[in-house]
mmCIF file with all atom_site columns, C-alpha atoms in Angstrom:
data_model
loop_
_atom_site.group_PDB
_atom_site.id
_atom_site.type_symbol
_atom_site.label_atom_id
_atom_site.label_alt_id
_atom_site.label_comp_id
_atom_site.label_asym_id
_atom_site.label_entity_id
_atom_site.label_seq_id
_atom_site.pdbx_PDB_ins_code
_atom_site.Cartn_x
_atom_site.Cartn_y
_atom_site.Cartn_z
_atom_site.occupancy
_atom_site.B_iso_or_equiv
_atom_site.pdbx_formal_charge
_atom_site.auth_seq_id
_atom_site.auth_comp_id
_atom_site.auth_asym_id
_atom_site.auth_atom_id
_atom_site.pdbx_PDB_model_num
ATOM 1   C CA . GLU S 1 1   ? 118.989 89.428  80.043  1.00 78.00 ? 1   GLU S CA 1
ATOM 2   C CA . PHE S 1 2   ? 115.349 89.104  80.894  1.00 80.00 ? 2   PHE S CA 1
ATOM 3   C CA . PRO S 1 3   ? 113.732 92.473  81.180  1.00 76.00 ? 3   PRO S CA 1
ATOM 4   C CA . GLY S 1 4   ? 110.141 91.167  81.652  1.00 79.00 ? 4   GLY S CA 1
ATOM 5   C CA . LEU S 1 5   ? 111.216 88.815  84.577  1.00 81.00 ? 5   LEU S CA 1
ATOM 6   C CA . ARG S 1 6   ? 109.376 89.251  87.813  1.00 83.00 ? 6   ARG S CA 1
ATOM 7   C CA . PHE S 1 7   ? 111.348 88.103  90.638  1.00 87.00 ? 7   PHE S CA 1
ATOM 8   C CA . ILE S 1 8   ? 109.933 87.745  94.266  1.00 91.00 ? 8   ILE S CA 1
ATOM 9   C CA . ALA S 1 9   ? 112.614 87.305  96.664  1.00 91.00 ? 9   ALA S CA 1
ATOM 10  C CA . ALA S 1 10  ? 111.308 85.658  99.530  1.00 89.00 ? 10  ALA S CA 1
ATOM 11  C CA . HIS S 1 11  ? 112.375 86.362  103.183 1.00 88.00 ? 11  HIS S CA 1
ATOM 12  C CA . MET S 1 12  ? 113.627 90.009  102.399 1.00 88.00 ? 12  MET S CA 1
ATOM 13  C CA . GLY S 1 13  ? 115.951 88.516  99.656  1.00 88.00 ? 13  GLY S CA 1
ATOM 14  C CA . ALA S 1 14  ? 117.884 86.038  101.890 1.00 85.00 ? 14  ALA S CA 1
ATOM 15  C CA . ASN S 1 15  ? 117.590 84.840  105.421 1.00 80.00 ? 15  ASN S CA 1
ATOM 16  C CA . LYS S 1 16  ? 120.162 86.447  107.835 1.00 83.00 ? 16  LYS S CA 1
ATOM 17  C CA . LEU S 1 17  ? 122.199 87.735  104.772 1.00 89.00 ? 17  LEU S CA 1
ATOM 18  C CA . TRP S 1 18  ? 120.984 91.557  105.080 1.00 90.00 ? 18  TRP S CA 1
ATOM 19  C CA . ASP S 1 19  ? 124.208 93.005  104.261 1.00 94.00 ? 19  ASP S CA 1
ATOM 20  C CA . ASP S 1 20  ? 124.366 90.967  100.944 1.00 95.00 ? 20  ASP S CA 1
ATOM 21  C CA . VAL S 1 21  ? 120.700 91.741  100.164 1.00 94.00 ? 21  VAL S CA 1
ATOM 22  C CA . GLU S 1 22  ? 121.154 95.525  100.861 1.00 94.00 ? 22  GLU S CA 1
ATOM 23  C CA . ARG S 1 23  ? 124.081 95.743  98.498  1.00 95.00 ? 23  ARG S CA 1
ATOM 24  C CA . LEU S 1 24  ? 122.817 93.346  95.825  1.00 95.00 ? 24  LEU S CA 1
ATOM 25  C CA . LEU S 1 25  ? 119.172 93.333  95.593  1.00 95.00 ? 25  LEU S CA 1
ATOM 26  C CA . VAL S 1 26  ? 117.754 96.627  97.375  1.00 96.00 ? 26  VAL S CA 1
ATOM 27  C CA . GLY S 1 27  ? 116.984 99.082  94.340  1.00 94.00 ? 27  GLY S CA 1
ATOM 28  C CA . ARG S 1 28  ? 116.724 96.441  91.536  1.00 90.00 ? 28  ARG S CA 1
ATOM 29  C CA . LYS S 1 29  ? 113.990 97.322  89.388  1.00 86.00 ? 29  LYS S CA 1
ATOM 30  C CA . ASN S 1 30  ? 112.703 93.631  88.581  1.00 87.00 ? 30  ASN S CA 1
ATOM 31  C CA . VAL S 1 31  ? 113.089 92.390  92.200  1.00 92.00 ? 31  VAL S CA 1
ATOM 32  C CA . TRP S 1 32  ? 110.365 92.110  94.720  1.00 94.00 ? 32  TRP S CA 1
ATOM 33  C CA . LEU S 1 33  ? 111.074 91.866  98.366  1.00 94.00 ? 33  LEU S CA 1
ATOM 34  C CA . ASP S 1 34  ? 108.515 90.229  100.680 1.00 93.00 ? 34  ASP S CA 1
ATOM 35  C CA . THR S 1 35  ? 108.791 90.675  104.328 1.00 91.00 ? 35  THR S CA 1
ATOM 36  C CA . SER S 1 36  ? 108.053 87.026  105.312 1.00 86.00 ? 36  SER S CA 1
ATOM 37  C CA . LEU S 1 37  ? 110.338 85.519  108.128 1.00 72.00 ? 37  LEU S CA 1
ATOM 38  C CA . ALA S 1 38  ? 112.699 88.194  107.960 1.00 65.00 ? 38  ALA S CA 1
ATOM 39  C CA . ALA S 1 39  ? 110.617 90.634  109.850 1.00 58.00 ? 39  ALA S CA 1
ATOM 40  C CA . PRO S 1 40  ? 110.849 88.884  113.376 1.00 60.00 ? 40  PRO S CA 1
ATOM 41  C CA . PHE S 1 41  ? 114.058 86.954  112.498 1.00 65.00 ? 41  PHE S CA 1
ATOM 42  C CA . ASP S 1 42  ? 117.272 88.904  113.297 1.00 77.00 ? 42  ASP S CA 1
ATOM 43  C CA . LEU S 1 43  ? 116.864 91.720  110.882 1.00 83.00 ? 43  LEU S CA 1
ATOM 44  C CA . ASP S 1 44  ? 117.848 94.915  112.823 1.00 88.00 ? 44  ASP S CA 1
ATOM 45  C CA . ARG S 1 45  ? 114.950 97.524  112.714 1.00 90.00 ? 45  ARG S CA 1
ATOM 46  C CA . ALA S 1 46  ? 117.259 100.250 111.425 1.00 94.00 ? 46  ALA S CA 1
ATOM 47  C CA . GLN S 1 47  ? 118.458 98.230  108.723 1.00 93.00 ? 47  GLN S CA 1
ATOM 48  C CA . ALA S 1 48  ? 115.148 96.921  107.858 1.00 93.00 ? 48  ALA S CA 1
ATOM 49  C CA . LYS S 1 49  ? 113.809 100.582 107.545 1.00 95.00 ? 49  LYS S CA 1
ATOM 50  C CA . ARG S 1 50  ? 116.668 101.635 105.434 1.00 96.00 ? 50  ARG S CA 1
ATOM 51  C CA . MET S 1 51  ? 116.224 98.765  103.009 1.00 95.00 ? 51  MET S CA 1
ATOM 52  C CA . LEU S 1 52  ? 112.493 99.131  102.615 1.00 96.00 ? 52  LEU S CA 1
ATOM 53  C CA . GLU S 1 53  ? 112.920 102.846 102.144 1.00 97.00 ? 53  GLU S CA 1
ATOM 54  C CA . ALA S 1 54  ? 115.579 102.405 99.554  1.00 97.00 ? 54  ALA S CA 1
ATOM 55  C CA . HIS S 1 55  ? 113.832 99.930  97.518  1.00 97.00 ? 55  HIS S CA 1
ATOM 56  C CA . ASP S 1 56  ? 111.131 100.501 94.863  1.00 97.00 ? 56  ASP S CA 1
ATOM 57  C CA . PRO S 1 57  ? 108.035 101.164 97.021  1.00 97.00 ? 57  PRO S CA 1
ATOM 58  C CA . GLU S 1 58  ? 106.047 99.376  94.408  1.00 96.00 ? 58  GLU S CA 1
ATOM 59  C CA . HIS S 1 59  ? 108.048 96.272  94.768  1.00 96.00 ? 59  HIS S CA 1
ATOM 60  C CA . ILE S 1 60  ? 107.817 95.388  98.417  1.00 97.00 ? 60  ILE S CA 1
ATOM 61  C CA . LEU S 1 61  ? 105.036 92.752  99.583  1.00 96.00 ? 61  LEU S CA 1
ATOM 62  C CA . PHE S 1 62  ? 103.744 91.618  102.846 1.00 95.00 ? 62  PHE S CA 1
ATOM 63  C CA . GLY S 1 63  ? 104.625 88.266  104.198 1.00 90.00 ? 63  GLY S CA 1
ATOM 64  C CA . SER S 1 64  ? 104.453 86.418  107.255 1.00 86.00 ? 64  SER S CA 1
ATOM 65  C CA . ASP S 1 65  ? 105.619 82.998  106.764 1.00 84.00 ? 65  ASP S CA 1
ATOM 66  C CA . PHE S 1 66  ? 102.788 81.413  108.884 1.00 84.00 ? 66  PHE S CA 1
ATOM 67  C CA . PRO S 1 67  ? 103.115 79.264  111.051 1.00 85.00 ? 67  PRO S CA 1
ATOM 68  C CA . TRP S 1 68  ? 106.446 80.233  112.033 1.00 84.00 ? 68  TRP S CA 1
ATOM 69  C CA . PHE S 1 69  ? 105.252 83.831  112.431 1.00 84.00 ? 69  PHE S CA 1
ATOM 70  C CA . THR S 1 70  ? 101.800 84.911  112.404 1.00 87.00 ? 70  THR S CA 1
ATOM 71  C CA . PRO S 1 71  ? 100.797 87.736  110.225 1.00 90.00 ? 71  PRO S CA 1
ATOM 72  C CA . LYS S 1 72  ? 99.829  89.891  113.322 1.00 91.00 ? 72  LYS S CA 1
ATOM 73  C CA . GLU S 1 73  ? 103.622 89.373  114.560 1.00 88.00 ? 73  GLU S CA 1
ATOM 74  C CA . SER S 1 74  ? 104.825 90.256  111.008 1.00 89.00 ? 74  SER S CA 1
ATOM 75  C CA . PHE S 1 75  ? 102.418 93.153  110.620 1.00 92.00 ? 75  PHE S CA 1
ATOM 76  C CA . GLU S 1 76  ? 103.623 94.561  114.261 1.00 91.00 ? 76  GLU S CA 1
ATOM 77  C CA . TYR S 1 77  ? 107.121 94.237  113.247 1.00 90.00 ? 77  TYR S CA 1
ATOM 78  C CA . LEU S 1 78  ? 106.616 96.441  110.193 1.00 92.00 ? 78  LEU S CA 1
ATOM 79  C CA . THR S 1 79  ? 104.706 99.079  111.974 1.00 94.00 ? 79  THR S CA 1
ATOM 80  C CA . SER S 1 80  ? 107.447 99.090  114.737 1.00 93.00 ? 80  SER S CA 1
ATOM 81  C CA . LEU S 1 81  ? 109.700 100.389 111.783 1.00 94.00 ? 81  LEU S CA 1
ATOM 82  C CA . GLY S 1 82  ? 107.977 103.671 111.479 1.00 96.00 ? 82  GLY S CA 1
ATOM 83  C CA . LEU S 1 83  ? 107.371 103.450 107.670 1.00 97.00 ? 83  LEU S CA 1
ATOM 84  C CA . SER S 1 84  ? 105.339 106.131 106.122 1.00 98.00 ? 84  SER S CA 1
ATOM 85  C CA . ALA S 1 85  ? 101.483 105.318 105.709 1.00 97.00 ? 85  ALA S CA 1
ATOM 86  C CA . ASP S 1 86  ? 101.864 105.368 102.101 1.00 98.00 ? 86  ASP S CA 1
ATOM 87  C CA . LEU S 1 87  ? 104.502 102.725 102.235 1.00 98.00 ? 87  LEU S CA 1
ATOM 88  C CA . MET S 1 88  ? 102.695 100.426 104.599 1.00 97.00 ? 88  MET S CA 1
ATOM 89  C CA . ASP S 1 89  ? 99.585  100.787 102.339 1.00 97.00 ? 89  ASP S CA 1
ATOM 90  C CA . ARG S 1 90  ? 101.601 99.758  99.219  1.00 97.00 ? 90  ARG S CA 1
ATOM 91  C CA . ILE S 1 91  ? 103.525 96.711  101.244 1.00 97.00 ? 91  ILE S CA 1
ATOM 92  C CA . THR S 1 92  ? 100.314 95.252  103.040 1.00 96.00 ? 92  THR S CA 1
ATOM 93  C CA . SER S 1 93  ? 98.118  95.596  99.984  1.00 95.00 ? 93  SER S CA 1
ATOM 94  C CA . LYS S 1 94  ? 98.353  97.905  96.847  1.00 96.00 ? 94  LYS S CA 1
ATOM 95  C CA . ASN S 1 95  ? 101.377 96.114  95.545  1.00 95.00 ? 95  ASN S CA 1
ATOM 96  C CA . ALA S 1 96  ? 100.230 92.640  95.750  1.00 93.00 ? 96  ALA S CA 1
ATOM 97  C CA . LEU S 1 97  ? 97.153  93.540  93.968  1.00 92.00 ? 97  LEU S CA 1
ATOM 98  C CA . LYS S 1 98  ? 98.883  95.444  91.331  1.00 91.00 ? 98  LYS S CA 1
ATOM 99  C CA . LEU S 1 99  ? 101.294 92.643  90.849  1.00 88.00 ? 99  LEU S CA 1
ATOM 100 C CA . LEU S 1 100 ? 98.602  90.127  90.312  1.00 86.00 ? 100 LEU S CA 1
ATOM 101 C CA . GLY S 1 101 ? 97.072  92.130  87.996  1.00 84.00 ? 101 GLY S CA 1
ATOM 102 C CA . GLU S 1 102 ? 93.840  93.486  90.061  1.00 65.00 ? 102 GLU S CA 1
ATOM 103 C CA . HIS S 1 103 ? 94.256  97.318  89.320  1.00 53.00 ? 103 HIS S CA 1
ATOM 104 C CA . ARG S 1 104 ? 92.178  99.293  91.629  1.00 51.00 ? 104 ARG S CA 1
#
């Protein structure tokens, strides 16, 4: 109903409802997932990797949910998933710049 809507789903879409997120949100064109809180918060690494690799690589944003988890802790979790360098680059900077309108 709202094709121009840009929806950012904080905490990877839903805190601790990972199966629902994977089924209902992963792959949706107008949904951006952010990695805040979810990263070190009971999200199984295999499922996290599967979800991130199945979602549009341009619609994932890095987040840490500081002060609960530091950016360093969240970044270390992401790097532990073994994502490609290109996907990590998109998640940690390029996607946010594009979403916010700063094209480089």
